[in-house]
DNA sequence: ACGAAGCAATGAATCGTTTCATGGAACTGG
DNA sequence: CCAGTTCCATGAAACGATTCATTGCTTCGT
């Protein structure tokens, strides 16, 4: 009942009446083996149900067939979509992904990096917990020195000695704000925070940029509501603050630094019987699946999530396959504004 | 610049002036090594930055330190939460998880199982694409015969030779329906499908059971709307059908087989200016995070997702650590009704 | 008919660990 | 002082694959 003793390449060799080297050749470079022999070996493999032991192969070859993906939160749809992109690219190349969840905790991140190093992964795709300000953090640096390739995910590498794949957050903010301005909104609230998150800052800068483009002053047309986190609860609170202000000075549109905030704002507004988009327009960021699924479908800035993952994986494989000619690249994707009902009405046309 | 040649246990041995066996002992059973020696070896390890090669260890030991998790969809919050539970349990035990996404495609599932077999994983936690009607499907059977332990996730094993971890869907349906009946609803729509999904059927059966408990007839009080899938779009369509029926005969409450459907129904109703819960009460299933985040917070049946994953992993580790005394178990969790605003109003009290 | 060349297959060495039989040193008690 | 224990450390074998120098056959050209 307990597992049958594992079948090794040696058993296959015996069964097929050839040497182990030949079996290995059938597996790895079938073209050098005579057709008749190959057929015989394949038959033996299938009769015995032989499955190669990857540990042995890896040991001999010196490198593994896997790569690590370290994200901040598995439960975040953003990262699962990125993961799908990674999976797609690696699947094509016959590689496996070890999916790790740092949960934003540096200790967990470290533990996973250790594990990945023990696994001798070909490389690591990572959204680091601590944004590497000046080049890489020590830990990642050490990894690289050991021959583990590193690609930053959703983070822009400031140094050119490292591949990175990110999205232009400034542009995203600008797109969203231009849309609201064009719809006629002149009092807009920006909801997001903490403001020292690079992504929040960049999106805000884009907003300011859009105002400038239209010759509108920041002080007069923009109100910034800082939140303690990018969560639904924080959005709900922000909505309360917005509704709390007298109607005359109240923003006619809200742009949130991510969709969770926007969903929270929507919930808060709904609770206070403020209608979206009739009374207040709403724009989110990320275009997670639930943005389109909201009670009022949410306008949002879409990031090419799957492409992010796929490109990151491709860069890594590229470097792995030809380390000598590899030039590190910093790929920056452009986000796209998806207009839906939550902002699709000219400002000030509240239908009673 | 390219990676330094890897440091092996032999280098550590030389540096510390001991034999390789001793270094290995420091790593695996420190207590048998004299304190002074141990200190010296540990110093050498840290000076050289030695990281053990897991492939070699695995090859020698014959088993790996990893386990596979195969789910139907990484992007589904249900599975990511399960994954978190798995991760928690395995992290405790110092094991790694290879997270695989079958996407409901038998071919992908198969490819991943091959890969996991090559990795010689200790075991596999899987929600199989094809529900194993009579015991295991061939593929999983073969795996088991090879010594790979298998635990079914979110599927009940009908045979006692296999561990499984699932949730009582019938009870979940019953809880939801009792709640609606107690709130005074007497015309309820059940939205879900396709009806040959076991989970949909079980939840429906629970609903019928609840009606019976209250002595209410199925024909008179229940209307079943079958959907082609458990998606937001399908929910939206269902809402249109509900709103399409004349007010007198219209359901006063809707129970959806999952939260995606419920969110779709909510969207559809909102679009038609039907208010929830004032005009129609709404109950979902799964209690995904976005249920609480909906414009009208959704009542839903919560499944202990993380516990599912954690328990599955624990069962597997248990079996792995002591195969001889292991008794296969089929764990069935109880779901819990989380009442929120979407159903928290007595029937027929529409506020104008 | 003989040497060269080409093609297939061989089998030993190797990767980095763990494991375990063996050995030596240091103690113990009589 | 010796036999018996205990305690540590040693070093070679083994895990299952890949790799490559070597060998054995054919075939070909002359």
XYZ file of C-alpha atoms (C1' of nucleotides) in Angstrom:
764
model
C 0.000 0.000 0.000
C 2.833 2.356 0.811
C 4.586 3.889 -2.151
C 6.353 1.631 -4.621
C 10.119 2.110 -4.593
C 10.814 4.877 -7.024
C 11.754 3.989 -10.577
C 15.114 5.410 -11.564
C 16.812 5.969 -14.848
C 18.803 2.810 -14.151
C 15.697 0.643 -14.079
C 14.648 2.095 -17.370
C 18.079 1.354 -18.818
C 17.919 -2.263 -17.719
C 14.432 -2.722 -19.068
C 15.314 -1.218 -22.421
C 18.605 -3.044 -22.545
C 20.702 0.105 -22.897
C 23.005 2.128 -20.699
C 21.885 4.905 -18.409
C 23.654 7.437 -20.575
C 21.452 6.505 -23.468
C 18.296 6.916 -21.444
C 19.494 10.313 -20.387
C 20.107 11.198 -23.996
C 16.612 10.146 -24.973
C 15.364 12.504 -22.319
C 17.548 15.463 -23.122
C 18.734 15.227 -26.683
C 16.623 12.645 -28.456
C 18.139 13.468 -31.825
C 21.471 11.840 -31.027
C 19.843 8.508 -30.301
C 19.018 6.051 -33.113
C 15.295 5.914 -33.780
C 14.911 2.236 -32.906
C 16.693 2.638 -29.587
C 14.718 5.720 -28.779
C 11.459 3.896 -29.306
C 12.577 1.086 -27.065
C 13.617 3.446 -24.306
C 10.419 5.436 -24.510
C 8.469 2.224 -24.238
C 10.390 1.244 -21.138
C 9.816 4.666 -19.627
C 6.126 4.460 -20.116
C 5.856 0.842 -18.991
C 7.648 1.583 -15.761
C 6.005 4.950 -15.332
C 9.356 6.572 -14.892
C 9.393 10.211 -13.818
C 12.803 11.877 -13.675
C 13.990 13.074 -10.315
C 14.398 16.766 -10.623
C 16.620 17.042 -7.570
C 19.242 14.812 -9.157
C 19.045 16.626 -12.433
C 19.314 19.934 -10.712
C 22.228 18.849 -8.602
C 24.195 17.748 -11.610
C 23.268 20.683 -13.780
C 23.938 23.184 -11.055
C 20.785 25.161 -11.669
C 17.145 24.522 -11.085
C 14.125 24.768 -13.259
C 12.279 27.036 -10.891
C 11.998 30.688 -10.125
C 10.636 32.566 -7.169
C 7.874 35.142 -7.111
C 7.665 37.196 -3.946
C 4.660 39.459 -3.572
C 3.314 41.653 -0.798
C -0.066 39.985 -0.569
C -1.477 36.905 -2.254
C -4.974 37.995 -1.497
C -4.582 41.192 -3.460
C -6.093 40.726 -6.902
C -3.385 42.921 -8.341
C -0.745 40.390 -7.436
C -2.729 37.352 -8.402
C -3.140 38.799 -11.864
C 0.555 39.527 -12.008
C 1.123 35.950 -10.914
C -1.004 34.713 -13.772
C 1.199 36.609 -16.188
C 4.296 35.130 -14.637
C 2.823 31.701 -14.750
C 1.980 32.065 -18.387
C 5.505 33.046 -19.362
C 7.182 30.401 -17.266
C 4.773 27.699 -18.312
C 5.802 28.307 -21.881
C 9.404 27.784 -20.873
C 8.667 24.678 -18.826
C 9.656 26.283 -15.579
C 7.965 26.165 -12.219
C 7.178 29.079 -9.965
C 7.476 29.099 -6.217
C 4.914 31.632 -5.144
C 5.809 33.421 -1.933
C 3.826 35.839 0.121
C 5.827 38.270 2.217
C 2.685 39.901 3.621
C 4.658 43.097 3.783
C 6.740 41.646 6.578
C 10.507 41.984 6.136
C 11.125 38.908 8.267
C 8.886 36.744 6.111
C 10.451 38.193 3.020
C 13.841 37.247 4.310
C 12.800 33.753 5.230
C 11.441 33.239 1.747
C 14.572 34.554 0.124
C 16.571 32.066 2.168
C 14.314 29.309 1.031
C 14.598 30.358 -2.582
C 18.326 30.469 -2.286
C 18.389 26.939 -0.904
C 16.300 25.885 -3.841
C 18.906 27.432 -6.123
C 16.208 29.147 -8.125
C 17.206 30.662 -11.399
C 15.919 34.003 -10.316
C 13.535 35.977 -8.199
C 10.754 38.329 -9.193
C 10.063 40.519 -6.230
C 8.109 43.483 -4.994
C 10.367 44.250 -2.056
C 8.860 45.270 1.242
C 11.371 48.053 1.604
C 11.723 50.120 -1.486
C 15.365 50.052 -2.378
C 16.219 53.729 -2.403
C 19.795 53.554 -3.457
C 20.126 50.461 -5.494
C 19.438 47.146 -3.938
C 18.995 46.257 -0.404
C 21.830 44.142 0.973
C 19.841 41.002 0.943
C 18.968 41.221 -2.723
C 22.484 42.230 -3.491
C 23.863 39.121 -1.887
C 21.411 37.039 -3.877
C 22.635 38.579 -7.081
C 26.211 37.925 -6.204
C 25.315 34.301 -5.824
C 24.073 34.186 -9.358
C 20.392 34.465 -8.561
C 18.898 36.873 -11.015
C 16.609 39.534 -9.619
C 13.864 41.489 -11.331
C 11.917 44.160 -9.494
C 8.174 43.940 -9.896
C 5.976 47.007 -9.774
C 8.993 48.980 -8.632
C 11.201 51.081 -10.787
C 14.883 50.385 -10.448
C 16.780 53.636 -10.205
C 19.981 51.917 -11.144
C 20.633 50.490 -14.508
C 22.230 47.298 -13.239
C 18.912 45.679 -12.576
C 15.834 44.780 -14.543
C 12.582 46.223 -13.354
C 9.015 46.311 -14.561
C 6.647 48.999 -13.418
C 3.747 51.186 -14.427
C 3.779 54.955 -14.829
C 1.788 56.066 -11.817
C 2.185 59.741 -12.574
C 0.590 59.278 -15.928
C -2.205 57.269 -14.327
C -3.005 60.091 -11.956
C -2.919 62.544 -14.798
C -5.300 60.515 -16.955
C -7.811 60.240 -14.154
C -7.691 63.935 -13.336
C -7.913 65.085 -16.919
C -10.998 62.974 -17.327
C -12.648 64.626 -14.332
C -11.648 68.103 -15.476
C -13.018 67.408 -18.914
C -16.277 66.300 -17.373
C -16.462 69.757 -15.854
C -15.397 69.066 -12.288
C -13.663 71.959 -10.582
C -13.676 70.763 -6.973
C -11.986 67.409 -6.733
C -10.916 65.445 -3.678
C -7.856 63.221 -3.843
C -8.177 60.367 -1.386
C -5.067 58.362 -0.618
C -2.245 57.703 1.768
C -0.039 57.368 3.564
C 1.595 59.994 1.445
C 5.063 58.564 1.796
C 4.085 55.603 -0.355
C 5.791 56.260 -3.627
C 2.798 55.155 -5.637
C 0.411 57.451 -3.821
C 2.781 60.372 -4.266
C 3.268 59.720 -7.952
C -0.441 59.477 -8.606
C -0.956 62.700 -6.740
C 1.773 64.393 -8.747
C -0.037 63.330 -11.889
C -3.185 64.970 -10.615
C -1.329 68.208 -10.024
C 0.185 67.955 -13.468
C -3.266 67.656 -15.042
C -4.486 70.730 -13.230
C -1.460 72.641 -14.475
C -2.149 71.531 -18.023
C -5.590 73.071 -17.815
C -4.265 76.182 -16.125
C -6.154 75.425 -12.916
C -4.640 76.186 -9.540
C -3.989 73.396 -7.109
C -5.043 75.361 -4.067
C -8.441 76.245 -5.458
C -9.529 73.084 -7.178
C -7.963 70.263 -5.292
C -8.417 68.967 -1.815
C -6.220 66.228 -0.464
C -7.615 63.758 2.039
C -4.856 61.646 3.457
C -5.797 58.142 4.581
C -3.890 55.910 6.961
C -3.999 53.014 4.506
C -5.254 51.956 1.107
C -8.213 50.015 2.435
C -11.969 49.888 2.173
C -12.336 51.034 5.766
C -10.164 54.064 5.125
C -12.311 54.903 2.115
C -15.459 54.692 4.194
C -14.003 57.167 6.654
C -12.954 59.493 3.881
C -16.499 59.449 2.533
C -17.780 60.514 5.942
C -15.372 63.421 5.939
C -16.483 64.470 2.470
C -20.154 64.291 3.295
C -19.427 66.217 6.464
C -18.442 69.339 4.572
C -21.186 71.823 3.631
C -22.685 71.259 0.232
C -21.387 74.477 -1.347
C -17.725 73.680 -0.770
C -18.078 69.945 -1.192
C -16.102 68.198 -3.875
C -18.100 67.137 -6.912
C -15.681 64.377 -7.737
C -13.405 62.031 -5.826
C -10.285 60.371 -7.151
C -8.956 57.533 -5.014
C -5.416 56.230 -5.038
C -6.742 52.714 -5.388
C -9.932 50.785 -5.918
C -10.277 49.547 -2.381
C -10.479 53.126 -1.210
C -12.945 53.879 -3.971
C -15.163 50.972 -2.979
C -15.047 52.216 0.588
C -15.968 55.718 -0.534
C -18.825 54.316 -2.588
C -20.080 52.423 0.404
C -19.813 55.471 2.633
C -21.596 57.710 0.158
C -24.338 55.161 -0.452
C -24.907 54.883 3.260
C -25.400 58.667 3.455
C -27.693 58.598 0.444
C -25.272 60.542 -1.685
C -25.648 59.231 -5.218
C -22.813 58.275 -7.532
C -22.349 59.686 -10.097
C -25.289 62.101 -9.827
C -24.105 63.888 -6.715
C -20.452 62.940 -6.717
C -18.327 61.340 -9.402
C -15.878 58.655 -8.385
C -12.689 57.331 -9.933
C -10.515 54.550 -8.603
C -7.167 53.101 -9.494
C -6.042 49.562 -10.425
C -9.219 48.433 -12.123
C -9.503 45.307 -10.054
C -12.279 42.969 -11.134
C -14.501 44.211 -8.393
C -14.366 47.746 -9.754
C -16.585 46.703 -12.634
C -18.665 44.619 -10.271
C -19.484 47.439 -7.874
C -23.087 48.496 -7.455
C -22.184 51.483 -9.594
C -19.506 50.277 -11.971
C -16.332 52.143 -11.157
C -14.225 54.237 -13.489
C -10.656 53.208 -12.820
C -7.094 53.367 -14.071
C -6.111 49.982 -15.351
C -2.625 48.657 -15.049
C -1.534 45.944 -17.438
C -1.171 43.478 -14.614
C -0.710 40.271 -16.540
C 1.745 41.990 -18.855
C 3.710 43.152 -15.864
C 4.144 39.604 -14.671
C 4.752 38.171 -18.080
C 7.340 40.754 -18.973
C 9.128 40.385 -15.666
C 9.361 36.638 -16.157
C 10.496 37.051 -19.722
C 13.258 39.451 -18.733
C 14.409 36.986 -16.162
C 14.448 34.049 -18.525
C 16.231 36.166 -21.077
C 18.958 36.953 -18.601
C 19.136 33.345 -17.487
C 19.500 32.003 -20.991
C 22.131 34.407 -22.162
C 23.781 36.128 -19.232
C 26.648 37.484 -21.280
C 24.666 39.492 -23.759
C 21.974 40.546 -21.369
C 21.412 44.266 -20.942
C 19.371 45.176 -17.904
C 16.201 47.004 -18.752
C 13.710 49.091 -16.859
C 10.367 48.567 -18.516
C 7.655 51.112 -17.730
C 4.118 50.359 -18.834
C 1.434 52.911 -19.519
C -1.813 52.689 -17.621
C -5.182 53.113 -19.272
C -8.300 54.906 -18.071
C -11.422 52.768 -18.111
C -14.479 54.970 -17.972
C -17.569 53.494 -16.393
C -20.739 54.746 -14.877
C -19.289 56.160 -11.659
C -17.890 59.206 -13.428
C -19.720 59.191 -16.709
C -21.910 62.225 -16.259
C -21.095 65.931 -16.741
C -20.515 67.726 -13.464
C -23.385 69.579 -11.858
C -26.115 67.647 -13.648
C -27.522 66.007 -10.600
C -30.853 64.583 -11.646
C -32.859 65.962 -8.773
C 30.363 40.357 -11.551
C 28.871 37.042 -12.469
C 27.997 34.788 -9.537
C 30.715 33.605 -7.234
C 31.238 29.852 -7.420
C 28.851 28.368 -4.926
C 30.083 27.586 -1.451
C 29.599 23.954 -0.527
C 29.621 22.088 2.702
C 33.141 20.978 1.863
C 34.431 24.540 1.834
C 32.872 25.074 5.207
C 34.515 21.909 6.505
C 37.941 23.022 5.329
C 37.530 26.460 6.791
C 36.409 25.136 10.140
C 39.022 22.400 10.122
C 36.535 19.568 10.466
C 35.102 16.871 8.244
C 32.070 17.317 6.049
C 30.125 14.897 8.177
C 30.564 17.169 11.136
C 29.291 20.176 9.246
C 26.287 18.175 8.218
C 25.683 17.254 11.812
C 25.832 20.874 12.889
C 23.151 21.547 10.330
C 20.876 18.650 11.101
C 21.500 17.487 14.626
C 23.514 20.145 16.408
C 23.190 18.384 19.737
C 25.586 15.588 18.805
C 28.380 18.042 18.093
C 30.610 19.371 20.853
C 29.840 22.983 21.643
C 33.277 24.319 20.716
C 33.249 22.598 17.348
C 29.751 23.736 16.678
C 30.678 27.327 17.271
C 33.626 27.052 14.932
C 31.512 25.514 12.195
C 28.773 28.072 12.548
C 31.369 30.809 12.279
C 32.717 29.305 9.078
C 29.197 29.019 7.683
C 28.470 32.623 8.293
C 31.854 33.838 7.092
C 31.508 32.018 3.827
C 27.822 32.751 3.527
C 27.106 29.091 3.013
C 23.577 28.139 2.028
C 22.839 24.421 1.786
C 21.880 23.062 -1.581
C 18.429 21.686 -1.185
C 18.633 19.573 -4.317
C 21.510 17.575 -2.897
C 19.837 17.210 0.437
C 16.665 16.134 -1.210
C 18.425 13.661 -3.441
C 20.105 12.003 -0.533
C 17.093 12.041 1.745
C 14.790 10.811 -0.946
C 12.078 13.299 -0.149
C 11.731 16.999 -0.598
C 10.792 19.764 1.719
C 8.016 21.004 -0.499
C 4.392 20.320 -1.126
C 2.093 21.233 -3.960
C -1.115 23.200 -3.799
C -3.295 22.957 -6.891
C -6.283 25.274 -7.055
C -8.875 26.070 -9.676
C -8.161 29.782 -9.830
C -5.488 31.882 -8.168
C -7.495 35.015 -8.745
C -10.397 33.734 -6.702
C -10.202 35.188 -3.204
C -11.531 31.948 -1.815
C -8.436 30.105 -2.926
C -5.994 32.802 -1.968
C -7.335 32.701 1.544
C -7.054 28.941 1.554
C -3.512 29.392 0.317
C -2.754 31.674 3.228
C -3.898 28.977 5.597
C -1.721 26.423 3.870
C 1.193 28.760 3.924
C 0.774 29.352 7.618
C 0.823 25.672 8.467
C 3.718 24.813 6.205
C 5.730 27.839 7.245
C 5.575 26.553 10.799
C 7.001 23.272 9.626
C 9.688 24.873 7.486
C 8.253 23.584 4.269
C 7.781 25.349 0.978
C 4.660 25.407 -1.145
C 4.556 25.223 -4.897
C 1.390 27.060 -5.753
C -0.227 25.825 -8.954
C -3.182 27.153 -10.821
C -5.081 24.656 -12.909
C -7.541 27.287 -14.132
C -10.115 24.539 -14.273
C -8.289 22.998 -17.198
C -7.603 19.266 -16.880
C -4.579 19.568 -19.162
C -2.984 22.219 -16.995
C -3.827 20.238 -13.922
C -2.071 17.255 -15.379
C 0.983 19.228 -16.379
C 1.272 20.553 -12.857
C 0.908 17.127 -11.332
C 3.747 15.934 -13.549
C 5.853 18.797 -12.415
C 5.078 18.136 -8.785
C 5.956 14.521 -9.230
C 9.298 15.451 -10.728
C 9.886 17.660 -7.744
C 9.180 14.669 -5.521
C 6.894 16.757 -3.357
C 5.851 15.279 -0.061
C 2.261 15.682 -0.987
C -0.382 17.495 -2.919
C -3.335 19.516 -1.735
C -5.767 19.689 -4.580
C -9.183 20.828 -5.632
C -9.464 18.535 -8.639
C -10.999 19.814 -11.827
C -13.030 16.671 -12.200
C -14.772 15.673 -9.046
C -13.689 12.158 -8.310
C -16.989 10.335 -8.223
C -15.846 6.900 -7.299
C -12.692 7.364 -5.377
C -9.753 8.955 -7.018
C -9.195 9.701 -10.582
C -6.447 7.617 -12.158
C -3.955 10.375 -12.143
C -4.235 11.036 -8.447
C -4.215 7.353 -7.790
C -0.947 6.935 -9.555
C 0.498 9.764 -7.526
C -0.521 8.079 -4.332
C 1.027 4.826 -5.365
C 4.256 6.676 -5.848
C 4.219 7.796 -2.276
C 2.910 11.288 -2.904
C 0.317 12.020 -0.286
C -2.923 13.539 -1.507
C -5.466 15.619 0.384
C -8.633 16.845 -1.271
C -9.401 20.486 -0.710
C -12.937 21.804 -0.642
C -14.092 18.393 -1.832
C -15.438 15.637 0.297
C -13.807 12.298 -0.212
C -16.433 9.620 -0.450
C -13.901 6.959 0.296
C -12.194 6.609 3.582
C -8.766 5.955 2.135
C -8.115 9.600 1.561
C -7.969 12.757 3.617
C -10.270 15.542 2.626
C -11.238 18.906 3.978
C -14.501 20.512 3.045
C -17.331 22.687 4.272
C -20.903 21.638 4.829
C -22.669 23.369 1.956
C -26.048 22.004 2.830
C -25.867 23.536 6.253
C -24.729 26.817 4.697
C -27.789 26.948 2.462
C -29.984 26.103 5.380
C -28.554 28.872 7.569
C -29.098 31.455 4.878
C -32.647 30.399 4.187
C -33.655 30.186 7.829
C -32.405 33.696 8.291
C -34.573 34.952 5.435
C -37.606 33.059 6.637
C -37.137 34.445 10.128
C -36.997 37.926 8.667
C -40.436 37.218 7.286
C -39.666 36.515 3.650
C -42.074 34.142 1.965
C -41.110 34.575 -1.676
C -37.451 33.847 -2.097
C -35.401 33.414 -5.265
C -32.464 31.060 -5.306
C -29.906 32.196 -7.867
C -27.191 29.748 -8.841
C -25.941 27.285 -11.356
C -25.126 25.300 -13.283
C -27.107 22.960 -11.137
C -24.830 20.010 -11.689
C -22.152 21.664 -9.602
C -22.174 19.741 -6.381
C -21.811 22.837 -4.281
C -24.744 24.587 -5.910
C -26.887 21.520 -5.468
C -25.957 21.106 -1.827
C -26.683 24.723 -1.022
C -30.025 24.432 -2.731
C -30.831 21.299 -0.793
C -30.116 23.227 2.379
C -32.614 25.853 1.318
C -35.276 23.222 0.771
C -34.456 21.725 4.115
C -34.978 25.075 5.835
C -38.368 25.502 4.184
C -39.360 22.057 5.359
C -38.309 22.886 8.902
C -40.701 25.810 8.903
C -43.424 23.776 7.254
C -43.343 25.902 4.120
C -43.842 24.344 0.716
C -41.108 24.539 -1.829
C -43.418 25.152 -4.741
C -45.093 28.136 -3.196
C -42.265 29.965 -1.547
C -39.203 29.267 -3.602
C -38.233 30.149 -7.093
C -35.079 28.792 -8.639
C -33.194 30.886 -11.180
C -30.504 28.823 -12.785
C -27.429 30.690 -13.996
C -24.892 29.520 -16.534
C -22.007 30.297 -14.202
C -21.151 31.677 -10.797
C -20.121 35.089 -12.037
C -20.976 38.751 -11.618
C -22.338 38.919 -15.156
C -24.659 36.010 -14.501
C -25.871 37.756 -11.362
C -26.595 40.908 -13.308
C -28.726 38.934 -15.745
C -30.552 37.222 -12.933
C -31.388 40.616 -11.433
C -32.915 41.679 -14.740
C -35.087 38.582 -14.731
C -36.211 39.256 -11.180
C -37.039 42.880 -11.832
C -38.851 41.788 -14.979
C -41.519 39.952 -13.010
C -44.575 41.900 -11.863
C -44.259 43.381 -8.411
C -46.953 41.249 -6.798
C -45.272 37.971 -7.582
C -41.735 39.238 -7.268
C -39.402 37.700 -4.751
C -38.769 39.804 -1.654
C -35.427 38.175 -1.040
C -32.662 36.652 -3.132
C -30.201 34.048 -2.003
C -27.217 33.577 -4.307
C -25.027 30.508 -4.486
C -21.970 32.701 -4.211
C -20.921 36.274 -3.595
C -19.981 37.041 -7.164
C -23.534 36.342 -8.208
C -24.773 38.427 -5.302
C -22.603 41.366 -6.292
C -23.942 41.068 -9.805
C -27.502 40.972 -8.529
C -26.804 44.024 -6.389
C -25.453 45.853 -9.393
C -28.412 44.862 -11.538
C -30.925 45.896 -8.895
C -29.172 49.202 -8.249
C -29.221 49.933 -11.925
C -33.000 49.429 -11.968
C -33.392 51.553 -8.852
C -34.529 48.635 -6.775
C -33.204 49.212 -3.276
C -31.430 46.666 -1.136
C -32.528 45.757 1.451
C -35.647 47.971 1.398
C -37.209 46.469 -1.707
C -35.342 43.201 -1.891
C -33.116 41.476 0.645
C -29.944 39.846 -0.592
C -27.770 37.067 0.766
C -24.573 35.746 -0.767
C -22.252 32.868 -0.068
C -18.532 32.678 0.690
C -18.188 35.993 2.477
C -15.340 37.155 0.312
C -13.766 40.417 1.428
C -15.679 42.344 -1.163
C -18.974 41.223 0.321
C -18.418 43.528 3.261
C -17.065 46.174 0.915
C -20.118 46.303 -1.332
C -22.120 49.511 -1.551
C -24.649 47.782 0.652
C -22.675 45.432 2.859
C -23.683 41.919 1.972
C -25.017 39.250 4.266
C -23.136 36.099 3.411
C -22.293 32.596 4.504
C -18.700 32.480 5.609
C -16.530 29.492 5.076
C -13.513 29.070 7.312
C -11.177 29.471 4.375
C -7.894 29.819 6.147
C -8.789 26.918 8.436
C -9.543 24.810 5.392
C -6.062 25.378 4.069
C -4.370 25.072 7.390
C -6.129 21.859 8.277
C -5.446 20.339 4.882
C -1.764 21.101 5.231
C -1.701 19.775 8.760
C -3.327 16.514 7.739
C -0.764 16.136 5.028
C 2.183 16.820 7.295
C 0.728 14.443 9.840
C 0.581 11.700 7.274
C 4.050 12.521 6.032
C 5.592 12.432 9.472
C 4.033 9.228 10.612
C 2.686 7.265 7.673
C 2.228 4.080 9.638
C -0.116 5.368 12.277
C -1.958 7.753 10.034
C -5.685 7.326 9.757
C -7.257 9.125 6.832
C -9.810 11.662 7.909
C -12.570 13.580 6.194
C -12.884 16.885 7.965
C -16.067 18.834 7.396
C -16.227 22.412 8.634
C -19.342 24.292 9.539
C -20.089 27.545 7.778
C -21.297 30.635 9.601
C -23.890 33.197 8.615
C -22.642 36.777 8.710
C -25.585 39.154 8.786
C -25.039 42.575 7.292
C -27.157 45.353 5.968
C -28.289 43.691 2.742
C -30.772 41.475 4.558
C -31.071 43.111 7.927
C -34.598 44.462 7.678
C -37.915 42.700 8.262
C -39.664 41.781 5.029
C -42.277 44.118 3.671
C -41.037 47.199 5.501
C -39.976 49.097 2.450
C -39.360 52.650 3.604
C -41.324 54.337 0.864
C 41.184 -5.179 -48.405
C 42.579 -1.461 -45.407
C 42.435 2.978 -43.020
C 39.589 6.829 -42.121
C 35.449 8.757 -40.804
C 31.063 8.801 -38.837
C 27.584 7.231 -35.944
C 25.705 5.083 -31.546
C 26.149 3.537 -27.320
C 28.848 2.993 -23.163
C 30.089 3.659 -18.405
C 32.738 6.130 -15.098
C 33.119 10.548 -12.935
C 30.603 14.079 -10.907
C 27.268 17.295 -8.494
C 26.499 18.440 -2.696
C 24.493 16.438 0.639
C 23.296 12.663 4.499
C 24.259 8.563 6.864
C 26.611 5.259 9.336
C 30.189 2.048 10.489
C 34.524 2.912 12.412
C 38.109 4.788 15.243
C 40.424 7.469 18.738
C 40.454 10.016 22.989
C 38.977 10.868 27.355
C 36.885 9.283 31.276
C 35.133 5.755 34.777
C 35.282 2.260 38.256
C 37.551 -1.586 40.260
C 46.673 0.277 35.365
C 43.283 -1.830 32.556
C 38.853 -2.903 30.626
C 34.663 -0.799 29.694
C 31.980 3.343 28.438
C 30.999 7.533 26.529
C 31.646 11.091 23.533
C 33.073 13.175 19.121
C 34.723 13.239 14.836
C 35.878 10.928 10.557
C 35.462 9.631 5.790
C 33.533 6.682 2.395
C 29.260 5.148 0.262
C 25.039 6.432 -1.649
C 21.179 9.204 -3.725
C 19.753 9.743 -9.369
C 20.654 12.220 -12.776
C 24.111 14.460 -16.687
C 28.265 14.650 -19.277
C 31.986 13.314 -21.986
C 35.934 10.711 -23.268
C 36.063 6.266 -25.072
C 34.860 2.248 -27.667
C 32.693 -0.700 -31.085
C 30.474 -0.955 -35.549
C 29.475 0.485 -40.197
C 30.323 2.529 -44.213
C 33.059 4.655 -47.599
C 36.806 5.744 -50.616
C 40.708 4.130 -52.826
